[in-house]
Short mmCIF file of C-alpha atoms and ligand atoms in Angstrom, two decimals:
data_model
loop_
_atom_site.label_atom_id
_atom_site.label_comp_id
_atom_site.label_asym_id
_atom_site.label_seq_id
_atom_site.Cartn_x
_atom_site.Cartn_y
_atom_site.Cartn_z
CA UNK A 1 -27.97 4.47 -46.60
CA UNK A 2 -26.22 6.86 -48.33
CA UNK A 3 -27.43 7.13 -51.93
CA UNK A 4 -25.54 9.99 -53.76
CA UNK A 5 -26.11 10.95 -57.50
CA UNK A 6 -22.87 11.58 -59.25
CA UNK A 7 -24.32 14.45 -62.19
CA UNK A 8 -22.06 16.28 -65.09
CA UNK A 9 -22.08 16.31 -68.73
CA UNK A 10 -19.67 13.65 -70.34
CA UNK A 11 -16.12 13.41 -70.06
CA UNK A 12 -16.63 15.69 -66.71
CA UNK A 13 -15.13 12.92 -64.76
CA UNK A 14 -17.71 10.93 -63.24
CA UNK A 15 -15.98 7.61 -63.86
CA UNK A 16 -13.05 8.39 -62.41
CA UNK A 17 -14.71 10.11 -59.62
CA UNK A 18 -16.61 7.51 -58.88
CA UNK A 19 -13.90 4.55 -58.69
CA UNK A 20 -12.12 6.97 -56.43
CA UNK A 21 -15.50 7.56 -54.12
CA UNK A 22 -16.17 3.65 -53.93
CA UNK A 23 -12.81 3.34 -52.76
CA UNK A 24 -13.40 5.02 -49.87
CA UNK A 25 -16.61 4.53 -49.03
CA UNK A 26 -18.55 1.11 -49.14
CA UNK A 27 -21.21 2.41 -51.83
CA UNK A 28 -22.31 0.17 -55.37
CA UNK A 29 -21.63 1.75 -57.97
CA UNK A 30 -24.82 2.14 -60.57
CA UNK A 31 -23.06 3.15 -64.35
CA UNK A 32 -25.79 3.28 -66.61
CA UNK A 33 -22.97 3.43 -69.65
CA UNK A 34 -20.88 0.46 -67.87
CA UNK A 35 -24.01 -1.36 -67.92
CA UNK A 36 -25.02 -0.99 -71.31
CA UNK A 37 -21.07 -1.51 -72.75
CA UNK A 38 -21.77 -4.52 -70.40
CA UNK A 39 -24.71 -5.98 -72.15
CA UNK A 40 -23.30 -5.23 -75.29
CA UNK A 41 -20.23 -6.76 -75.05
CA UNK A 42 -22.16 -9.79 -74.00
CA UNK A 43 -24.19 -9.37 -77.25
CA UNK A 44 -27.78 -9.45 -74.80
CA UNK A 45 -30.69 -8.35 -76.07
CA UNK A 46 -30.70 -5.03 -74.04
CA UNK A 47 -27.42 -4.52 -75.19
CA UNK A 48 -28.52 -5.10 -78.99
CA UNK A 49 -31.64 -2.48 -78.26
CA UNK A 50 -29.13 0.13 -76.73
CA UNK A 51 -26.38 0.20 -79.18
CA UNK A 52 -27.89 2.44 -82.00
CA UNK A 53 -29.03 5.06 -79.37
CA UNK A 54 -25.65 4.61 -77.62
CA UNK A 55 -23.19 4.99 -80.79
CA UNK A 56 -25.11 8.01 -81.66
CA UNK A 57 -24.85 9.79 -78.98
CA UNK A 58 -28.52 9.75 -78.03
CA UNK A 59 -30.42 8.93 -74.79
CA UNK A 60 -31.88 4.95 -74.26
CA UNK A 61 -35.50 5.38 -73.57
CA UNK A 62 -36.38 5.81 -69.97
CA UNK A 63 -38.38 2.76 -69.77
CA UNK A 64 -35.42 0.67 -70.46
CA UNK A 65 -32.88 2.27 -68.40
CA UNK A 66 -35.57 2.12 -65.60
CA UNK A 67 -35.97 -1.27 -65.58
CA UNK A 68 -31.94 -2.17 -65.66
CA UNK A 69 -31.21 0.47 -62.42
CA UNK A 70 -34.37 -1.18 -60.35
CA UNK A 71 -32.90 -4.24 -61.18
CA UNK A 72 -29.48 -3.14 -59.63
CA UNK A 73 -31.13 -1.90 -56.58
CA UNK A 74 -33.19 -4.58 -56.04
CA UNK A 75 -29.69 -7.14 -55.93
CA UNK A 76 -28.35 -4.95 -53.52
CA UNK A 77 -30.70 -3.73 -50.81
CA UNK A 78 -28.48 -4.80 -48.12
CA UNK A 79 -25.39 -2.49 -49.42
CA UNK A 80 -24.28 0.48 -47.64
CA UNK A 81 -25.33 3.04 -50.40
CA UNK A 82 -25.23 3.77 -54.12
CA UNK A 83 -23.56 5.90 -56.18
CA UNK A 84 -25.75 6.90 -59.37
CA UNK A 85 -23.13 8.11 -62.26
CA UNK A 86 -24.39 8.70 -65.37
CA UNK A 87 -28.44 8.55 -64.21
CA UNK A 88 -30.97 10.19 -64.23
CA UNK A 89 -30.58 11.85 -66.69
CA UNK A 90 -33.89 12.89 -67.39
CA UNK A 91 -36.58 14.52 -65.22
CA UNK A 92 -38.43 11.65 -65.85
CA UNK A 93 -35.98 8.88 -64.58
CA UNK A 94 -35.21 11.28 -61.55
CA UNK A 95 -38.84 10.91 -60.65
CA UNK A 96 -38.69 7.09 -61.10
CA UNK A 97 -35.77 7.06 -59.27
CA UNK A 98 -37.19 8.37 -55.70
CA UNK A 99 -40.42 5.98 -56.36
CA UNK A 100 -38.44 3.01 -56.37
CA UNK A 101 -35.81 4.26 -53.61
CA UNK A 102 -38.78 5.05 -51.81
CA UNK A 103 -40.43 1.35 -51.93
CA UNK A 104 -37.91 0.30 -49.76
CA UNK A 105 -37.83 3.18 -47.52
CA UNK A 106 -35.15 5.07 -48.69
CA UNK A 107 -33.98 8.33 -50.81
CA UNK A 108 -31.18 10.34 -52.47
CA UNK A 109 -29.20 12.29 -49.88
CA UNK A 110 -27.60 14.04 -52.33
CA UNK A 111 -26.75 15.11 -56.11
CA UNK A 112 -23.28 16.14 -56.32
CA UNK A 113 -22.48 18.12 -60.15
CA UNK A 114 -19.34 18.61 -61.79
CA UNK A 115 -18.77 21.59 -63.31
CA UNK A 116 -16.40 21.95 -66.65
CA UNK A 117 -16.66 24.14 -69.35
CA UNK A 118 -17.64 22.74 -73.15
CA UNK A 119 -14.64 23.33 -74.28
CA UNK A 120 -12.41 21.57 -72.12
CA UNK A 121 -15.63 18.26 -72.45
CA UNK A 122 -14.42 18.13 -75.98
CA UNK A 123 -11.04 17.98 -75.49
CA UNK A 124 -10.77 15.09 -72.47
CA UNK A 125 -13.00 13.17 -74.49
CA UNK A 126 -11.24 13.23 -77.71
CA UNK A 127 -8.28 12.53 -75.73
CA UNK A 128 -10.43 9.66 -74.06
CA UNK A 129 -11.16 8.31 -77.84
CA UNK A 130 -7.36 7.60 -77.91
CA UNK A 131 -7.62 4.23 -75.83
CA UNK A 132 -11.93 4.12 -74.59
CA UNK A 133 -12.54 2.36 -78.02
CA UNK A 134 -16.29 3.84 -77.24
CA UNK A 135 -17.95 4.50 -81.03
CA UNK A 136 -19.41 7.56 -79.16
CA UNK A 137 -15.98 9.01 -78.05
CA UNK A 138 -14.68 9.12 -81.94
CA UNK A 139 -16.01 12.43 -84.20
CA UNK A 140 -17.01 15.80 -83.65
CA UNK A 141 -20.93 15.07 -84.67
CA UNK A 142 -21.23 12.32 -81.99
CA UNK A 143 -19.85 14.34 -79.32
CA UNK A 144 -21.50 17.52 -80.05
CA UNK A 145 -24.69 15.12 -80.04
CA UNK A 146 -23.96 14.20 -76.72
CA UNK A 147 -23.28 17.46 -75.02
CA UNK A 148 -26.56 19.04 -76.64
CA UNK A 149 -28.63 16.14 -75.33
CA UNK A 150 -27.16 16.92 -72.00
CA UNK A 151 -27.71 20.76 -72.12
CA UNK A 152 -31.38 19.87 -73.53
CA UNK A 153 -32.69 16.58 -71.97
CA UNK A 154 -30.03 16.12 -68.55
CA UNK A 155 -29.60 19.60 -66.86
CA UNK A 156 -32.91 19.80 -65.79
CA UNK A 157 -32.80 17.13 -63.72
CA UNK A 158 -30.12 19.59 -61.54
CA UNK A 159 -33.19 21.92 -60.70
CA UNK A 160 -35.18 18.69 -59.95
CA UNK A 161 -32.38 18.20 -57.03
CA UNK A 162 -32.08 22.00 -56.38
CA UNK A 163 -35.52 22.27 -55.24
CA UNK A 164 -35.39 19.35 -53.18
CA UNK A 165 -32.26 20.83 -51.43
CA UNK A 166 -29.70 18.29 -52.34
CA UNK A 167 -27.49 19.99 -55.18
CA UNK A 168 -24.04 20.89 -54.81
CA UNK A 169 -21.85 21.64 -57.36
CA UNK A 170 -17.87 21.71 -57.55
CA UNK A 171 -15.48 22.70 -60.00
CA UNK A 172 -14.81 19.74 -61.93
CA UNK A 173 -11.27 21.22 -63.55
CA UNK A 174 -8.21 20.44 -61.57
CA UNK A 175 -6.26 17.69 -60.78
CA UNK A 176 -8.28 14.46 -60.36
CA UNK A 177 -7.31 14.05 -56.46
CA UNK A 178 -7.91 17.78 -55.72
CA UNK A 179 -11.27 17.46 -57.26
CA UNK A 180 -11.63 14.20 -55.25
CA UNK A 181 -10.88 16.12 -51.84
CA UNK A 182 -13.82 18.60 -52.67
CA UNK A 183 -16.37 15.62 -53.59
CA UNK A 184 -15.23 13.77 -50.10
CA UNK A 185 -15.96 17.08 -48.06
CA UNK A 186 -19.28 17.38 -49.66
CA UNK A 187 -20.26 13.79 -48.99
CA UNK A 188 -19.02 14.51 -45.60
CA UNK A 189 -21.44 17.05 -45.14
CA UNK A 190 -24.19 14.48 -46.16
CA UNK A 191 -23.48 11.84 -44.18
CA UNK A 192 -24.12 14.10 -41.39
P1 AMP B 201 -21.99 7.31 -70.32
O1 AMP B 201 -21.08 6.15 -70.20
O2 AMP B 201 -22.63 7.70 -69.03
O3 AMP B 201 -21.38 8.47 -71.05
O4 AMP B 201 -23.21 6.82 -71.25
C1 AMP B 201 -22.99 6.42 -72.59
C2 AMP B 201 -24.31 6.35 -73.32
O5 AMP B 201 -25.16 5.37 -72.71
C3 AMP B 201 -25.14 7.62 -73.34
O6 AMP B 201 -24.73 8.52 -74.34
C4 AMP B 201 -26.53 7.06 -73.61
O7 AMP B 201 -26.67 6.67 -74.97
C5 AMP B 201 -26.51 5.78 -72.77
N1 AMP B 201 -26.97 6.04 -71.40
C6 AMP B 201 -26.24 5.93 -70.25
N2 AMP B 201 -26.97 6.26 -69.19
C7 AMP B 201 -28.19 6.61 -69.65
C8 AMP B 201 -29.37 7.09 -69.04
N3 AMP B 201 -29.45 7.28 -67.71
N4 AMP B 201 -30.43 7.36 -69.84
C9 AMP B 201 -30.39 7.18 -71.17
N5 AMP B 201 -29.30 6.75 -71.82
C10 AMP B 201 -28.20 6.47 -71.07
#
């Protein structure tokens, strides 16, 4: 299997990355945001419990997100590979992560980051706000929330790859396929 971890700070692009990767490769796709907006649309009790952390930019506790992601794997152990966007994103959850790939005998091949500077985040997703209709896209204070949580809580969990000898980054400014071509030569590079 090949099990990648899609990592960057929001509004790098792992969304659209992603759609483009699963594309091309027979992976499932594991959104911890789609997920949520999914169980919140459906007005589900998961979805009621992540909404306050979500609107505010803040992280859902571990626990929960956990529990939805080893759900996920468990529906799809006969798939080719997943794609992890948008988790871990704590060192915590990266640790949960390999014990439950590990259950069934497998593991991340790789974390793949996407670099792009703060200032340019801000822009693409206030741009994003225009038509996401995400509560979280929409002021300055939410966003800023969001990008300190990642700088605090999420980049660590880029060492916690490093050190395992699975991180590679890429410059996440560009156009969306050109960016795209560098992802597809680093999975390449996995697979092998
Ligand atoms: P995203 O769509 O990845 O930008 O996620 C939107 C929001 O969902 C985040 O700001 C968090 O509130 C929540 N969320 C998504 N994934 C996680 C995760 N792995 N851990 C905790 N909260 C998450």
């Amino acid at each position: 299997m090949l099990n990648i971890v899609l990592f960057g700070p929001p509004g790098a692009g792992k969304g659209t990355q992603s759609e483009k990767i699963i594309a091309s490769h027979s992976l499932i796709h594991i959104s911890t945001g789609d997920l949520f907006r999914k169980h919140i649309g459906e007005n589900t009790e998961l979805g009621k419990l992540a909404k306050s952390y979500m609107d505010a930019g803040n992280l859902v506790p571990d626990e929960v997100v956990i529990g939805m992601v080893e759900d996920k794997i468990q529906e799809n152990l006969k798939a080719e590979g997943f794609i992890f966007d948008g988790f871990p994103r704590t060192v915590n959850q990266a640790e949960a992560l390999d014990t439950m790939l590990e259950k069934h005998g497998l593991s991340i091949s790789g974390m793949i980051a996407l670099v792009v500077p703060e200032e340019e985040l801000k822009t693409r997703i206030k741009e994003r706000a225009k038509t996401s209709g995400r509560i979280d896209d929409q002021d300055d204070d939410r966003i800023n929330n969001r990008i300190q949580v990642y700088n605090k809580e999420t980049s660590p969990v880029a060492e916690y790859y490093r050190q395992q000898g699975k991180f590679t980054s890429i410059n996440g400014v560009g156009s969306i396929q050109d960016i795209y071509g560098k992802i597809d030569e680093a999975i390449t590079t996995l697979e092998v």
